Coordinates of C-alpha atoms and ligand atoms in Angstrom, one line a residue:
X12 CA -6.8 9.1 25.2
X13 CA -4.5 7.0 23.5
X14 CA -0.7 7.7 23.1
X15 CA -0.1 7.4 19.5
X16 CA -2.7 10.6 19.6
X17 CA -1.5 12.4 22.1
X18 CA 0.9 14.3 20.1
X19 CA -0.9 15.5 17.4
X20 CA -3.7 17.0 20.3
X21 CA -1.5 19.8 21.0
X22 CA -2.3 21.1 17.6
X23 CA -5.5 19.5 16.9
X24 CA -8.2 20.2 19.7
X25 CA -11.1 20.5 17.1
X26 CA -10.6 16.7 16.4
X27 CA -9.1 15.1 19.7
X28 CA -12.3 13.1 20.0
X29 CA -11.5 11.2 16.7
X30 CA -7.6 11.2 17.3
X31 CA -8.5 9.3 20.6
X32 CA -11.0 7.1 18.9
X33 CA -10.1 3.6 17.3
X34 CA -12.0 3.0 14.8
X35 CA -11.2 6.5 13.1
X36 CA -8.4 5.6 10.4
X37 CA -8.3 9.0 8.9
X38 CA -9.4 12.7 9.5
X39 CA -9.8 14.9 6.5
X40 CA -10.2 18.7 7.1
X41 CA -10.9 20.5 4.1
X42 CA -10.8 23.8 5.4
X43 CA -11.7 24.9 8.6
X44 CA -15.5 24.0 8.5
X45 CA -15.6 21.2 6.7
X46 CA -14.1 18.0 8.2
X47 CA -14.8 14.8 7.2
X48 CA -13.4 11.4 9.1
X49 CA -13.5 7.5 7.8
X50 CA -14.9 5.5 10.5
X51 CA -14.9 1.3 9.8
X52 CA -14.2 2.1 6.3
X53 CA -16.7 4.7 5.9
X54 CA -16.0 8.8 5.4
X55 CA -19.0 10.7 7.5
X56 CA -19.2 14.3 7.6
X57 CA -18.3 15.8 11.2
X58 CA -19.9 18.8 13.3
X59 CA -16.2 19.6 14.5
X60 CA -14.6 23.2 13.1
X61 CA -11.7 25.2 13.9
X62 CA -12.3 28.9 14.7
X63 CA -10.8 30.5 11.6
X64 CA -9.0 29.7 8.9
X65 CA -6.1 31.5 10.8
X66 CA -6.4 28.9 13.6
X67 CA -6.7 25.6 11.0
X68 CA -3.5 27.6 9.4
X69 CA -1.1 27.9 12.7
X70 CA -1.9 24.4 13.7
X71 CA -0.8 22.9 10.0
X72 CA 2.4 25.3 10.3
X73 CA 2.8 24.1 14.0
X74 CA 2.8 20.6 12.9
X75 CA 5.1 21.3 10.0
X76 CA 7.6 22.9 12.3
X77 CA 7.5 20.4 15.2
X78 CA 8.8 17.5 12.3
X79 CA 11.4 20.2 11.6
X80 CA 9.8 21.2 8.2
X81 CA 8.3 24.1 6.6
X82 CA 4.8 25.5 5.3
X83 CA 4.7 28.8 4.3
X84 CA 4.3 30.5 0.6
X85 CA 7.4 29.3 -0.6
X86 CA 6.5 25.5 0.5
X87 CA 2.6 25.4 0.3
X88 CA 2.7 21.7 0.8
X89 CA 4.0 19.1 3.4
X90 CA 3.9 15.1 3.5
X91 CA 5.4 14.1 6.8
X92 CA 5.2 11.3 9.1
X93 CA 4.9 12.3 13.0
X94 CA 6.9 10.9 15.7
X95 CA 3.4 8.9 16.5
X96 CA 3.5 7.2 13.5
X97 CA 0.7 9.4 11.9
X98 CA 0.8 10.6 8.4
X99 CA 0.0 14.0 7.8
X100 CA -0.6 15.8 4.3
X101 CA -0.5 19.5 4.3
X102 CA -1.8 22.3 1.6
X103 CA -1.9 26.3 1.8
X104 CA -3.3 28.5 -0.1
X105 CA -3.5 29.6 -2.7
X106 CA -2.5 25.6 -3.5
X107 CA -5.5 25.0 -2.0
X108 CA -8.3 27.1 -2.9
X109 CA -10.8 26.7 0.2
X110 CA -8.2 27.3 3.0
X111 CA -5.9 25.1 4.5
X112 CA -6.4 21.5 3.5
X113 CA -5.1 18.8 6.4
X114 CA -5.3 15.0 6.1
X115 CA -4.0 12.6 8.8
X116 CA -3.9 8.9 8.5
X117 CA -3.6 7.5 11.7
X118 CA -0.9 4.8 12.6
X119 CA -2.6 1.5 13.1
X120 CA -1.2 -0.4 15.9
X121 CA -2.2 -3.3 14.5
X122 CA -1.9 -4.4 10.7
X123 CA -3.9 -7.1 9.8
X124 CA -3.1 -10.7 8.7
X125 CA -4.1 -13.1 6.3
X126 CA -6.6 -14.7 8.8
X127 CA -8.2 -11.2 10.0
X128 CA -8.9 -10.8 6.2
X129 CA -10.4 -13.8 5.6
X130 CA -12.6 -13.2 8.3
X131 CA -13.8 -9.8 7.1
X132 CA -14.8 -11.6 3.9
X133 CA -12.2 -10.1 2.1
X134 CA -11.0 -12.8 0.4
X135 CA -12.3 -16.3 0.5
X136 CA -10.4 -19.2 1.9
X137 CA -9.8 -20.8 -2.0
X138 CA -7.6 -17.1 -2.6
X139 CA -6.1 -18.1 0.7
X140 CA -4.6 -21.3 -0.1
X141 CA -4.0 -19.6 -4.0
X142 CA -1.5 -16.5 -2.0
X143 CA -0.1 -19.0 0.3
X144 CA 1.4 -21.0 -3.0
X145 CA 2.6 -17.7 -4.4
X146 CA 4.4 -16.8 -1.6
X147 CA 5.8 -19.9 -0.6
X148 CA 6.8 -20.9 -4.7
X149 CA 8.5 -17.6 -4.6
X150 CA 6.6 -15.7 -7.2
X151 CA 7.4 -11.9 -7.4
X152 CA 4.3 -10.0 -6.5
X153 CA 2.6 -6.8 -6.7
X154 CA -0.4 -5.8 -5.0
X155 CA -2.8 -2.9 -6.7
X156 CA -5.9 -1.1 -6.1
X157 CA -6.7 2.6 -5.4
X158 CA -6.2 4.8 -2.5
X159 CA -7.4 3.0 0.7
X160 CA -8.0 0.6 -1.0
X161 CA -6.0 -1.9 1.3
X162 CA -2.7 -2.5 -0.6
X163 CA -0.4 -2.2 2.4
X164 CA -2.5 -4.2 4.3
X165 CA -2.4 -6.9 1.8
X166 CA 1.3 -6.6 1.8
X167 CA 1.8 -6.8 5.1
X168 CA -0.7 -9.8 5.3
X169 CA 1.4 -11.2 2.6
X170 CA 4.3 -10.9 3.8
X171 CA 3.5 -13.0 6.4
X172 CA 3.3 -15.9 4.6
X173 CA 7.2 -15.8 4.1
X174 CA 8.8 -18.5 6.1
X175 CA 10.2 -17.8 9.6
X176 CA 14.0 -18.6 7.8
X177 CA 13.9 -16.0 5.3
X178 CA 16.2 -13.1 5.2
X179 CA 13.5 -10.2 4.9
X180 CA 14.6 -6.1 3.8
X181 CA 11.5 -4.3 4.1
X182 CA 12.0 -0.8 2.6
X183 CA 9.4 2.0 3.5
X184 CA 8.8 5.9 2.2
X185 CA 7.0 6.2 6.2
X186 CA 6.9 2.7 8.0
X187 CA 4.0 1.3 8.1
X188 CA 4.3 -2.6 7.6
X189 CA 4.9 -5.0 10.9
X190 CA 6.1 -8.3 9.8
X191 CA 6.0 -11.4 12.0
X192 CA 9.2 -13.0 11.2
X193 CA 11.8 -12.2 13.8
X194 CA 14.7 -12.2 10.5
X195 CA 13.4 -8.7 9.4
X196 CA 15.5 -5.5 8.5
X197 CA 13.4 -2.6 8.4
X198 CA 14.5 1.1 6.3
X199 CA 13.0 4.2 5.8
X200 CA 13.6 6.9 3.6
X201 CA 14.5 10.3 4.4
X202 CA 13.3 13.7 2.5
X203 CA 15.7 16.4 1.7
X204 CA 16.6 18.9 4.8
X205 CA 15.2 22.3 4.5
X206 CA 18.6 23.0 1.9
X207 CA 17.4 20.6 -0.2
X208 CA 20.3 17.9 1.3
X209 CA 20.4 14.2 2.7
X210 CA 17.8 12.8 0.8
X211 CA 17.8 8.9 0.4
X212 CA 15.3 8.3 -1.1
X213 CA 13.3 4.5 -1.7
X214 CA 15.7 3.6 -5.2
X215 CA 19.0 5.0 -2.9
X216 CA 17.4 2.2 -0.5
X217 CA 16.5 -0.5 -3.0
X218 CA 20.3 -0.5 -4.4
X219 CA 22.2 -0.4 -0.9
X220 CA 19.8 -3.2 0.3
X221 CA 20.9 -5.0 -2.5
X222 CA 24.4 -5.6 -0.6
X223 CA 22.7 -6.7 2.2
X224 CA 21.8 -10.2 1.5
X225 CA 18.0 -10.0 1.0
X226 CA 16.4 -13.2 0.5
X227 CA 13.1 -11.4 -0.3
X228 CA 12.5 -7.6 -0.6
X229 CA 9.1 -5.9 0.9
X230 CA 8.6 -2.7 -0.6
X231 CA 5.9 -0.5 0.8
X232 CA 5.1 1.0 -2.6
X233 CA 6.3 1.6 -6.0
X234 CA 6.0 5.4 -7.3
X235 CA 9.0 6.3 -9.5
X236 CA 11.9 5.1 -10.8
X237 CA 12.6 2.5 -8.3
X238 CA 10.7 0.4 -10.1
X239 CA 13.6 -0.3 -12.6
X240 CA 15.7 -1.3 -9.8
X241 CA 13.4 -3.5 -8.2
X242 CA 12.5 -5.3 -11.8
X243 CA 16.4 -5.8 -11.7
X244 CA 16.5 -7.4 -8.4
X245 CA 13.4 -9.6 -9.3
X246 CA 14.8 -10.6 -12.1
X247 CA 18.3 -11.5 -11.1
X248 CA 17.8 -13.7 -8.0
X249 CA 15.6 -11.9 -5.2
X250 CA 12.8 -14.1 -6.0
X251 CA 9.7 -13.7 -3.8
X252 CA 9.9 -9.9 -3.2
X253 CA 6.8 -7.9 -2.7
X254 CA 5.3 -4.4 -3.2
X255 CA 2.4 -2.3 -3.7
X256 CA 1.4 -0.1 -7.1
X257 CA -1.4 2.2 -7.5
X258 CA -3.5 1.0 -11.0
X259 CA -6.6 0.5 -11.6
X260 CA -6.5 -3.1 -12.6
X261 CA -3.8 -6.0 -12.7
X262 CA -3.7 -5.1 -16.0
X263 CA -3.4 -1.4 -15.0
X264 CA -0.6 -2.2 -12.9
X265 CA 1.9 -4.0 -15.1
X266 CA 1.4 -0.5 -17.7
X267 CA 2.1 1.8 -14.2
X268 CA 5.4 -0.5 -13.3
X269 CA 6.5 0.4 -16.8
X270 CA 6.0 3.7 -16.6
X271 CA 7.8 4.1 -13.4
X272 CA 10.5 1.5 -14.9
X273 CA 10.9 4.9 -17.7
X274 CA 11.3 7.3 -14.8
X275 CA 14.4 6.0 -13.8
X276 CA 15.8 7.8 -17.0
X277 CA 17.6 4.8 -18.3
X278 CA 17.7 4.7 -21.7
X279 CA 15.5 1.5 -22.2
X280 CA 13.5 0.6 -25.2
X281 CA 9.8 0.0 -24.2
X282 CA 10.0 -3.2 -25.5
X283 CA 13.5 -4.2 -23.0
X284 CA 11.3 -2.6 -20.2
X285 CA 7.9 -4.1 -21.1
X286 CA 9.8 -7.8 -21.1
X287 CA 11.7 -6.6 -17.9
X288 CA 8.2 -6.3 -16.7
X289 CA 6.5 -9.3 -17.7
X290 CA 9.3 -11.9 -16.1
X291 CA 9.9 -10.3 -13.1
X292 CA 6.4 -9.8 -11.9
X293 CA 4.7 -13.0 -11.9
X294 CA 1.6 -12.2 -9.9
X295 CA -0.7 -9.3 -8.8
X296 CA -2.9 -9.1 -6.0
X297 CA -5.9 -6.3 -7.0
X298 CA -7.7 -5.1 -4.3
X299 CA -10.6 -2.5 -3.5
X300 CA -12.6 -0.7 -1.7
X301 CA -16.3 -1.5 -3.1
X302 CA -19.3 0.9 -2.5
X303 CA -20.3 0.1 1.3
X304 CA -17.0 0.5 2.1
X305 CA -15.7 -2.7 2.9
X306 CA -12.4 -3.7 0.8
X307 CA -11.9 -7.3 -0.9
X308 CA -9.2 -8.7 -2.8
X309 CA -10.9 -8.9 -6.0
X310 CA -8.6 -10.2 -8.2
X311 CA -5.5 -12.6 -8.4
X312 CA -4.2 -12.8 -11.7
X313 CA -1.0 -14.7 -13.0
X314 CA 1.2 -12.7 -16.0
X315 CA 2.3 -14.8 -18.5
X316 CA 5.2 -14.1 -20.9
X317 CA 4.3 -11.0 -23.5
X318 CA 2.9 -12.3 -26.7
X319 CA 3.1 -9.6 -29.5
X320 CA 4.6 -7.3 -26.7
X321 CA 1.8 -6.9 -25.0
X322 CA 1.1 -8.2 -21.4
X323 CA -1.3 -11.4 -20.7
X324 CA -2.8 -11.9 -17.4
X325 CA -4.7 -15.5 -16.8
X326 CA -7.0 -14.6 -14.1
X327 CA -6.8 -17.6 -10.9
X328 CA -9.5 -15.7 -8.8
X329 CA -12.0 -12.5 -8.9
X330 CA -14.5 -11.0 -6.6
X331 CA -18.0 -10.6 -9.2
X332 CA -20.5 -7.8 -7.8
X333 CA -23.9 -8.7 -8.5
X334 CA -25.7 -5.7 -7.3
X335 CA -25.9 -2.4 -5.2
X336 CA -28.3 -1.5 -3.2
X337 CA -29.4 2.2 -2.6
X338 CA -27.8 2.4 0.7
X339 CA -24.7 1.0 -1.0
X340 CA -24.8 -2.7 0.2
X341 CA -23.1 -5.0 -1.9
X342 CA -23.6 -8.4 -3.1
X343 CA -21.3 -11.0 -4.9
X344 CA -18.9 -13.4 -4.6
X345 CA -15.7 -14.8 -5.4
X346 CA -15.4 -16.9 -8.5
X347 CA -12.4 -19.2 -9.2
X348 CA -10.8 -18.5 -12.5
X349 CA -8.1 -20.3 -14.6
X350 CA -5.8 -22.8 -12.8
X351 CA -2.8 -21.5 -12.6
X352 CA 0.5 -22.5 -14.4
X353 CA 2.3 -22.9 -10.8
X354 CA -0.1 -26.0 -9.9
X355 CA 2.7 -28.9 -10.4
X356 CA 5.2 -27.0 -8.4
X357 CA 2.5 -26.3 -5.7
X358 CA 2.3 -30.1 -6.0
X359 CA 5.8 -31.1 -5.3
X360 CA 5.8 -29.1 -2.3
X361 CA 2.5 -30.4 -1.0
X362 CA 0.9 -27.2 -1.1
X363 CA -2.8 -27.0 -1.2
X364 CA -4.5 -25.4 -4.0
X365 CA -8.1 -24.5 -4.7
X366 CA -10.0 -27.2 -6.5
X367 CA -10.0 -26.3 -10.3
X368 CA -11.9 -28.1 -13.0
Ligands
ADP10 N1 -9.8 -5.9 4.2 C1 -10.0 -4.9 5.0 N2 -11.0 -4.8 5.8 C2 -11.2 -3.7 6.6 N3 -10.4 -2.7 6.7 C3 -9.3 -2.7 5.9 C4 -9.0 -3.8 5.0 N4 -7.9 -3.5 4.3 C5 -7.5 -2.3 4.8 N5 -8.3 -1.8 5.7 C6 -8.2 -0.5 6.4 O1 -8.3 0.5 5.3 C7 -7.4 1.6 5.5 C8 -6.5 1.7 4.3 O2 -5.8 0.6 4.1 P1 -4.3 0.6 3.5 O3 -3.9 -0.8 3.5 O4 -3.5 1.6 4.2 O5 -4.7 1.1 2.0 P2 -3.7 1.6 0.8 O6 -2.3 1.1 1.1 O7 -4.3 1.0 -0.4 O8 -3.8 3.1 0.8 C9 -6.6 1.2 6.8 O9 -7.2 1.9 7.9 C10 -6.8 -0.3 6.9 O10 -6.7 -0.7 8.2
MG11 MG1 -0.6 2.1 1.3

């Protein structure tokens, strides 16, 4: 058994044998007979139960109060990272209409990198060279895709493309991201108390980091009104910051920023945020999780300003699937798109690009 599980046994007997196994990222109990786990990628049904629905119940509640939180009627619902590193999702019912709903993604001890990615075949070694010139030009980026899909991962692979003398703030809602530069500040953020006090919460974070000499911001992921902030940060100065969006496209993405950008309850006009939008963020990164359960990055895309006030993408690289087998095999590849506006500046500081014609 490993130590980052170890914890979370005390509660969890049912499922010790895939909180001590490795290649288990996440186990999802819906209920106490129905418990699912994603192995390499892959969710497969389990055999493992809990008792009762009373037994499922008191080890969620259990878990809730050894974080110092609480999951009862008034508070059906808990999101909470363990001292382990875990992430743990919580539901009651009657939130949660077929008993007590648990999710746990495990803490990786080790994020992956740029090379471990290429090596999976998640990107080819043409979108390689293209992310090392984005980072190393500076350009503002935002990595996409679905749940799981592999944002943080990308992020994290990103970020190490960021030279070893950059001054790097890395701002988490539950730390997940292990950069390799030794010039690294890392900050969490912390939920309210059980009165509802001391929150500080990822926009509190953005704007006191802001005093603190970033060179480049890493922000695990965008949600809310943050995103304002971090627009104004990328646009005045703090060049070469990074975080992650859930959208369903590049496209998808830029619309999601600028509907966070309106949570922050400033009283923007969409056109002030939408052009807000479009000059700070100068790439996205899209990634995916395709049907057999591997995840690619299957799209880089440049934005270009707003003509007619809508957003225009130019698309540098995209994963194409060709077909899917029964059994959910994929096949495809990555096809270079447009060259990108950034080539002459890649040039000047001998930076190697893809070939385009
Ligand atoms: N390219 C990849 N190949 C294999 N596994 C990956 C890849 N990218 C991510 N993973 C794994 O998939 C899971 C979800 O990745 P994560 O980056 O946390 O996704 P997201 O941030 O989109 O929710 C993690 O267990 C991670 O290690
Ligand atoms: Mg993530």
């Amino acid at each position: 058994m490993n130590e980052n599980s170890s914890f979370l046994v005390l509660f969890l007997a049912p499922v010790k044998e895939y909180l001590a196994d490795d290649q288990v990222s996440e186990i999802l109990i819906n209920g106490p007979s129905q418990i699912y786990i994603e192995r390499n990628g892959k969710l497969e049904e389990t055999p493992a139960r809990f008792a009762n629905e009373a037994q499922l119940k008191a080890a969620a509640v259990n878990i809730a109060k050894s974080v110092d939180r609480q999951l009862d009627e008034m508070h059906p619902d808990l999101d909470a990272r363990l001292p382990d590193g875990s992430r743990v999702h919580a539901t009651i019912p009657p939130i949660s209409r077929c008993g007590t709903i648990l999710s746990i993604r495990k803490f990786k001890k080790e994020m992956l990198t740029i090379d471990r990615l290429e090596q999976f075949g998640s990107i080819p070694h043409e979108g390689v060279l293209l992310l090392n010139a984005i980072v190393k030009l500076r350009k503002n980026t935002i990595v996409s895709g679905g749940t799981s899909s592999g944002k943080t991962s990308v992020l994290n692979a990103l970020s190490g493309l960021i030279p070893e003398n950059d001054r790097i703030l890395v701002l988490e809602d539950a730390s997940e991201l292990q950069l390799q530069q030794k010039h690294c500040v890392y900050f969490e953020t912390r939920k309210p108390d059980k009165n509802g006090q001391g929150e500080f919460s990822i926009r509190d974070l953005v704007i006191a980091s802001l005093r603190l000499r970033p060179d480049r911001l890493v922000i695990g992921e965008i949600r809310g009104g943050e995103a304002l902030d971090l627009l104004q940060a990328m646009n005045t100065g703090h060049s070469g910051s990074m975080s992650t969006i859930h959208a369903n496209s590049p496209l998808d993405a830029l619309s999601r920023m600028e509907t966070c950008a309106i949570l922050s309850g400033a009283n923007l006009p969409l056109t002030a945020i939408r052009m807000q939008v479009a000059s700070a963020i100068n790439c996205v990164v899209h990634t995916m999780r395709l049907p057999d359960g591997s995840r690619k990055i299957v799209e880089i895309a440049e934005v270009l300003p707003l003509e007619n006030g809508e957003y225009r993408l130019r698309s540098l690289m995209r994963w194409e699937t060709r077909s899917v087998a029964p059994d959910g095999t994929v096949t495809g590849g990555f096809l270079l798109g447009e060259c990108p506006t950034f080539r002459d500046d890649a040039e000047l500081l001998h930076l190697e690009l893809p070939e385009y014609r």
